[in-house]
Amino acid sequence: MKSIEIEQVQNVLEGFINKEVYIHLETTNGAYTGHFNKALNAGVYIRNAQVSFSQAKIVPAEIGYRIGLKMNLGWIYAEGLTDWEMFEDTKLLMAGHDEDGRLMVALEISETPFSF
């Protein structure tokens, strides 16, 4: 993966606008991040949610970047993203890693469903 370059990622995001796409969104402070406070356990995992969004925006955040996808009835957003990679010209993977390289958040967008 390479570090996010805002203009490149924005261009890729715009290529998914008004298409039926599949989303994978995951946050964790569990197995990957067991070094944090054990009293707080929060996470999100959703895979193969089929959505369409009319706007996509990447902006700097306190750590990394925040990406928002505007849907008809709301938003999807992920914050703390630091790295990205494109696969097969139809799958965008963005991830946020801490200073030691541990995964904190992942957001993927694909024109085809993700495998299990």
Coordinates of N, CA, C and O in Angstrom, one line a residue:
M1 N 0.8 -1.2 0.0 CA 0.0 0.0 0.0 C 0.9 1.2 0.0 O 2.0 1.2 0.4
K2 N 0.3 2.3 -0.5 CA 1.1 3.6 -0.5 C 0.3 4.6 0.3 O -0.9 4.5 0.5
S3 N 1.0 5.7 0.7 CA 0.4 6.7 1.5 C -0.6 7.4 0.6 O -0.5 7.6 -0.6
I4 N -1.7 7.9 1.3 CA -2.8 8.5 0.6 C -2.3 9.9 0.0 O -1.6 10.6 0.7
E5 N -2.6 10.1 -1.3 CA -2.4 11.3 -2.0 C -3.8 11.8 -2.3 O -4.5 11.2 -3.1
I6 N -4.2 12.9 -1.7 CA -5.6 13.3 -1.7 C -6.2 13.4 -3.1 O -7.3 13.0 -3.4
E7 N -5.4 14.0 -4.1 CA -6.0 14.2 -5.4 C -6.2 12.9 -6.1 O -7.2 12.7 -6.8
Q8 N -5.2 12.0 -6.0 CA -5.4 10.7 -6.7 C -6.6 9.9 -6.1 O -7.3 9.3 -6.9
V9 N -6.7 9.9 -4.8 CA -7.8 9.1 -4.2 C -9.1 9.8 -4.5 O -10.1 9.1 -4.8
Q10 N -9.2 11.1 -4.5 CA -10.4 11.8 -4.9 C -10.8 11.4 -6.3 O -12.0 11.1 -6.5
N11 N -9.9 11.4 -7.2 CA -10.2 11.0 -8.6 C -10.8 9.5 -8.7 O -11.7 9.3 -9.4
V12 N -10.2 8.6 -7.9 CA -10.7 7.2 -7.9 C -12.1 7.2 -7.3 O -13.0 6.5 -7.8
L13 N -12.3 7.9 -6.2 CA -13.6 7.9 -5.5 C -14.7 8.4 -6.5 O -15.8 7.8 -6.6
E14 N -14.4 9.4 -7.2 CA -15.3 10.0 -8.2 C -15.7 9.0 -9.3 O -16.8 9.1 -9.8
G15 N -14.8 8.0 -9.6 CA -15.2 7.0 -10.6 C -16.3 6.0 -10.1 O -16.8 5.3 -10.9
F16 N -16.5 6.0 -8.8 CA -17.6 5.1 -8.3 C -18.9 5.8 -8.1 O -19.9 5.2 -7.8
I17 N -19.0 7.1 -8.3 CA -20.2 7.9 -8.1 C -21.3 7.4 -9.0 O -21.1 7.2 -10.2
N18 N -22.5 7.3 -8.4 CA -23.7 6.9 -9.1 C -23.7 5.5 -9.7 O -24.4 5.1 -10.7
K19 N -22.8 4.6 -9.2 CA -22.7 3.2 -9.5 C -23.2 2.4 -8.3 O -23.1 2.8 -7.2
E20 N -23.8 1.2 -8.6 CA -24.1 0.3 -7.5 C -22.8 -0.4 -7.2 O -22.2 -1.1 -8.0
V21 N -22.3 -0.1 -5.9 CA -21.0 -0.7 -5.5 C -21.2 -1.4 -4.2 O -22.2 -1.3 -3.5
Y22 N -20.2 -2.2 -3.8 CA -20.1 -2.9 -2.6 C -19.1 -2.3 -1.6 O -18.1 -1.8 -2.1
I23 N -19.5 -2.2 -0.4 CA -18.7 -1.5 0.6 C -18.3 -2.6 1.7 O -19.0 -3.4 2.1
H24 N -17.0 -2.4 2.1 CA -16.5 -3.1 3.2 C -16.0 -2.0 4.1 O -15.1 -1.2 3.7
L25 N -16.4 -2.0 5.4 CA -16.0 -1.0 6.4 C -15.7 -1.7 7.7 O -16.5 -2.5 8.1
E26 N -14.5 -1.5 8.2 CA -14.1 -2.2 9.4 C -13.3 -1.3 10.3 O -12.4 -0.6 9.8
T27 N -13.6 -1.2 11.5 CA -12.7 -0.6 12.5 C -12.4 -1.6 13.6 O -13.2 -2.5 13.8
T28 N -11.3 -1.4 14.3 CA -11.0 -2.4 15.3 C -10.1 -1.7 16.4 O -9.3 -0.9 16.1
N29 N -10.3 -2.2 17.6 CA -9.4 -2.0 18.6 C -9.2 -3.3 19.4 O -8.9 -3.4 20.5
G30 N -9.5 -4.4 18.6 CA -9.5 -5.7 19.2 C -8.2 -6.4 18.9 O -7.1 -6.0 19.4
A31 N -8.2 -7.5 18.2 CA -7.0 -8.4 18.0 C -5.8 -7.6 17.5 O -4.7 -7.9 17.9
Y32 N -6.1 -6.7 16.5 CA -5.0 -6.0 15.9 C -4.4 -5.0 16.9 O -3.2 -4.5 16.7
T33 N -5.2 -4.5 17.8 CA -4.8 -3.4 18.6 C -4.9 -3.6 20.1 O -5.3 -2.8 20.9
G34 N -4.6 -4.8 20.6 CA -4.7 -5.2 21.9 C -3.9 -4.4 22.9 O -4.0 -4.5 24.1
H35 N -3.0 -3.6 22.4 CA -2.1 -2.8 23.2 C -2.9 -1.6 23.8 O -2.4 -0.9 24.7
F36 N -4.1 -1.3 23.4 CA -4.9 -0.2 23.9 C -5.6 -0.6 25.1 O -5.6 -1.7 25.5
N37 N -6.3 0.4 25.7 CA -7.0 0.2 26.9 C -8.0 -1.0 26.8 O -8.9 -0.9 25.9
K38 N -7.9 -2.0 27.6 CA -8.8 -3.2 27.5 C -10.2 -2.9 27.9 O -11.1 -3.6 27.6
A39 N -10.4 -1.8 28.6 CA -11.8 -1.5 29.1 C -12.7 -1.0 28.0 O -13.9 -1.1 28.1
L40 N -12.1 -0.5 27.0 CA -12.9 0.0 25.8 C -12.8 -0.9 24.7 O -11.7 -1.2 24.2
N41 N -13.9 -1.5 24.3 CA -13.9 -2.4 23.1 C -14.9 -1.9 22.1 O -16.1 -1.9 22.4
A42 N -14.5 -1.3 21.0 CA -15.4 -0.8 20.0 C -15.0 -1.2 18.7 O -13.8 -1.3 18.4
G43 N -15.9 -1.6 17.8 CA -15.5 -1.9 16.4 C -16.7 -1.9 15.5 O -17.9 -1.9 16.0
V44 N -16.4 -1.9 14.2 CA -17.5 -2.0 13.2 C -17.0 -3.0 12.1 O -15.8 -3.0 11.8
Y45 N -17.9 -3.7 11.6 CA -17.6 -4.6 10.5 C -18.9 -4.8 9.7 O -19.9 -5.2 10.1
I46 N -18.7 -4.4 8.4 CA -19.8 -4.6 7.4 C -19.1 -4.9 6.1 O -18.1 -4.4 5.7
R47 N -19.7 -6.0 5.5 CA -19.1 -6.4 4.2 C -20.2 -6.7 3.2 O -21.2 -7.3 3.5
N48 N -19.9 -6.3 2.0 CA -20.8 -6.4 0.9 C -22.2 -5.7 1.0 O -23.2 -6.2 0.6
A49 N -22.1 -4.6 1.7 CA -23.3 -3.7 1.7 C -23.4 -3.1 0.3 O -22.4 -2.4 -0.1
Q50 N -24.5 -3.2 -0.4 CA -24.6 -2.7 -1.8 C -25.2 -1.3 -1.6 O -26.3 -1.1 -1.1
V51 N -24.5 -0.3 -2.1 CA -24.9 1.1 -2.0 C -24.6 1.8 -3.3 O -23.9 1.4 -4.2
S52 N -25.2 3.0 -3.4 CA -24.9 4.0 -4.5 C -24.7 5.3 -3.8 O -25.5 5.7 -2.9
F53 N -23.7 6.1 -4.2 CA -23.5 7.4 -3.6 C -23.3 8.4 -4.6 O -22.8 8.2 -5.7
S54 N -23.8 9.6 -4.3 CA -23.8 10.7 -5.3 C -22.7 11.7 -5.1 O -22.4 12.5 -6.0
Q55 N -22.0 11.6 -4.0 CA -20.8 12.4 -3.7 C -19.8 11.7 -2.9 O -20.2 10.9 -2.1
A56 N -18.6 11.9 -3.2 CA -17.5 11.3 -2.4 C -16.5 12.4 -2.2 O -16.1 13.2 -3.0
K57 N -16.0 12.5 -0.9 CA -15.1 13.5 -0.5 C -14.0 13.0 0.4 O -14.3 12.3 1.4
I58 N -12.8 13.4 0.2 CA -11.7 13.1 1.1 C -11.1 14.4 1.6 O -10.9 15.3 0.8
V59 N -11.0 14.4 2.9 CA -10.4 15.6 3.6 C -9.4 15.2 4.7 O -9.5 14.1 5.2
P60 N -8.5 16.1 5.0 CA -7.6 15.8 6.1 C -8.3 15.7 7.4 O -9.3 16.4 7.6
A61 N -7.9 14.8 8.2 CA -8.4 14.6 9.6 C -7.3 14.8 10.6 O -6.1 15.0 10.2
E62 N -7.6 14.7 11.9 CA -6.6 14.9 12.9 C -5.5 13.9 12.7 O -4.3 14.2 12.8
I63 N -5.9 12.7 12.4 CA -4.9 11.7 12.0 C -5.3 11.1 10.6 O -6.4 10.6 10.5
G64 N -4.5 11.2 9.6 CA -4.8 10.7 8.3 C -5.9 11.5 7.6 O -5.9 12.7 7.7
Y65 N -6.8 10.8 7.0 CA -7.9 11.4 6.2 C -9.2 10.9 6.6 O -9.3 9.7 7.0
R66 N -10.3 11.6 6.3 CA -11.6 11.2 6.5 C -12.3 11.1 5.1 O -12.1 12.0 4.3
I67 N -13.0 10.1 4.8 CA -13.7 9.9 3.5 C -15.1 9.8 3.8 O -15.6 9.0 4.7
G68 N -15.9 10.6 3.1 CA -17.4 10.5 3.2 C -18.0 10.2 1.9 O -17.6 10.7 0.8
L69 N -19.0 9.4 1.9 CA -19.8 8.9 0.8 C -21.2 9.3 1.0 O -21.9 8.8 1.9
K70 N -21.8 10.2 0.2 CA -23.1 10.7 0.4 C -24.1 9.8 -0.4 O -24.1 9.8 -1.6
M71 N -25.0 9.2 0.4 CA -26.0 8.3 -0.2 C -27.3 9.1 -0.2 O -27.4 10.2 0.3
N72 N -28.3 8.5 -0.8 CA -29.6 9.2 -0.9 C -30.2 9.5 0.5 O -30.8 10.6 0.6
L73 N -30.1 8.7 1.5 CA -30.7 8.9 2.8 C -29.6 9.1 3.9 O -30.0 8.9 5.1
G74 N -28.4 9.3 3.6 CA -27.4 9.5 4.7 C -26.0 9.4 4.1 O -25.7 9.6 3.0
W75 N -25.1 9.2 5.1 CA -23.7 9.2 4.8 C -23.0 7.9 5.3 O -23.4 7.3 6.3
I76 N -21.9 7.5 4.6 CA -20.9 6.5 5.1 C -19.7 7.3 5.3 O -19.3 8.1 4.3
Y77 N -19.0 7.2 6.4 CA -17.7 7.8 6.5 C -16.7 7.0 7.3 O -17.1 6.2 8.2
A78 N -15.5 7.2 7.0 CA -14.4 6.5 7.8 C -13.3 7.5 8.0 O -13.0 8.3 7.1
E79 N -12.7 7.5 9.2 CA -11.7 8.5 9.5 C -10.5 7.8 10.0 O -10.5 6.7 10.6
G80 N -9.3 8.4 9.8 CA -8.0 7.8 10.2 C -7.4 7.0 9.1 O -6.4 6.3 9.4
L81 N -7.8 7.2 7.9 CA -7.3 6.5 6.8 C -5.9 7.1 6.4 O -5.8 8.3 6.3
T82 N -4.9 6.2 6.1 CA -3.6 6.7 5.9 C -3.0 6.1 4.6 O -2.1 6.7 4.0
D83 N -3.5 5.0 4.1 CA -2.9 4.3 3.0 C -4.0 3.8 2.0 O -5.1 3.7 2.4
W84 N -3.6 3.6 0.7 CA -4.5 3.1 -0.3 C -3.9 2.3 -1.3 O -2.6 2.3 -1.5
E85 N -4.7 1.5 -2.0 CA -4.2 0.7 -3.1 C -5.4 0.3 -4.0 O -6.5 0.2 -3.5
M86 N -5.2 0.2 -5.3 CA -6.2 -0.1 -6.3 C -6.0 -1.5 -6.8 O -4.8 -1.9 -7.0
F87 N -7.0 -2.4 -6.9 CA -6.9 -3.7 -7.3 C -7.8 -3.9 -8.5 O -9.0 -3.5 -8.5
E88 N -7.3 -4.6 -9.6 CA -8.1 -5.0 -10.7 C -8.9 -3.8 -11.3 O -9.9 -4.0 -12.0
D89 N -8.5 -2.6 -11.1 CA -9.2 -1.4 -11.6 C -10.6 -1.3 -11.2 O -11.3 -0.4 -11.7
T90 N -11.1 -2.1 -10.3 CA -12.5 -2.0 -9.8 C -12.6 -2.1 -8.3 O -13.7 -2.0 -7.8
K91 N -11.5 -2.2 -7.6 CA -11.5 -2.4 -6.2 C -10.6 -1.4 -5.5 O -9.4 -1.4 -5.8
L92 N -11.1 -0.5 -4.7 CA -10.3 0.5 -4.0 C -10.2 0.1 -2.5 O -11.2 -0.1 -1.9
L93 N -9.0 -0.1 -2.0 CA -8.8 -0.4 -0.6 C -8.1 0.8 0.0 O -7.1 1.3 -0.5
M94 N -8.7 1.3 1.1 CA -8.1 2.3 1.9 C -8.0 1.8 3.4 O -8.9 1.2 3.8
A95 N -6.9 2.1 4.0 CA -6.7 1.6 5.4 C -6.0 2.6 6.2 O -5.3 3.5 5.7
G96 N -6.3 2.6 7.5 CA -5.6 3.4 8.5 C -4.8 2.6 9.4 O -5.3 1.6 10.0
H97 N -3.5 2.9 9.5 CA -2.6 2.2 10.3 C -2.0 3.1 11.4 O -1.8 4.3 11.1
D98 N -1.7 2.6 12.5 CA -1.1 3.4 13.6 C 0.4 3.5 13.2 O 0.9 3.0 12.2
E99 N 1.2 4.2 14.1 CA 2.6 4.5 13.9 C 3.4 3.2 13.8 O 4.5 3.2 13.3
D100 N 2.9 2.1 14.4 CA 3.6 0.8 14.3 C 3.1 -0.1 13.2 O 3.4 -1.3 13.1
G101 N 2.2 0.4 12.3 CA 1.7 -0.3 11.2 C 0.5 -1.2 11.4 O 0.2 -2.0 10.6
R102 N -0.1 -1.1 12.6 CA -1.2 -2.0 13.0 C -2.5 -1.4 12.4 O -2.7 -0.1 12.4
L103 N -3.4 -2.2 11.9 CA -4.6 -1.8 11.2 C -5.6 -1.2 12.3 O -5.8 -1.9 13.3
M104 N -6.1 -0.1 11.9 CA -7.1 0.6 12.8 C -8.5 0.7 12.1 O -9.5 0.6 12.7
V105 N -8.4 0.9 10.8 CA -9.7 1.1 10.0 C -9.4 0.7 8.6 O -8.3 0.9 8.1
A106 N -10.4 0.2 8.0 CA -10.4 -0.2 6.5 C -11.7 0.2 5.9 O -12.7 0.0 6.4
L107 N -11.6 0.7 4.7 CA -12.7 1.0 3.8 C -12.4 0.6 2.4 O -11.4 1.0 1.9
E108 N -13.2 -0.3 1.9 CA -13.1 -0.8 0.5 C -14.3 -0.5 -0.2 O -15.4 -0.6 0.3
I109 N -14.1 -0.2 -1.5 CA -15.2 0.0 -2.5 C -14.9 -0.9 -3.7 O -13.8 -0.8 -4.2
S110 N -16.0 -1.6 -4.1 CA -15.8 -2.5 -5.2 C -17.0 -2.5 -6.1 O -18.1 -2.4 -5.6
E111 N -16.8 -2.7 -7.4 CA -17.9 -2.9 -8.3 C -18.5 -4.3 -8.3 O -19.5 -4.6 -8.9
T112 N -17.7 -5.2 -7.7 CA -18.2 -6.6 -7.5 C -18.1 -7.0 -6.1 O -17.3 -6.4 -5.3
P113 N -18.9 -8.0 -5.6 CA -18.9 -8.4 -4.2 C -17.5 -8.8 -3.8 O -16.7 -9.4 -4.6
F114 N -17.2 -8.6 -2.5 CA -16.0 -9.1 -1.9 C -16.1 -10.6 -1.6 O -17.2 -11.1 -1.2
S115 N -15.0 -11.4 -1.7 CA -15.1 -12.8 -1.3 C -15.1 -12.9 0.2 O -14.8 -12.0 0.9
F116 N -15.6 -14.1 0.7 CA -15.7 -14.2 2.1 C -14.4 -14.9 2.6 O -13.9 -15.7 2.7

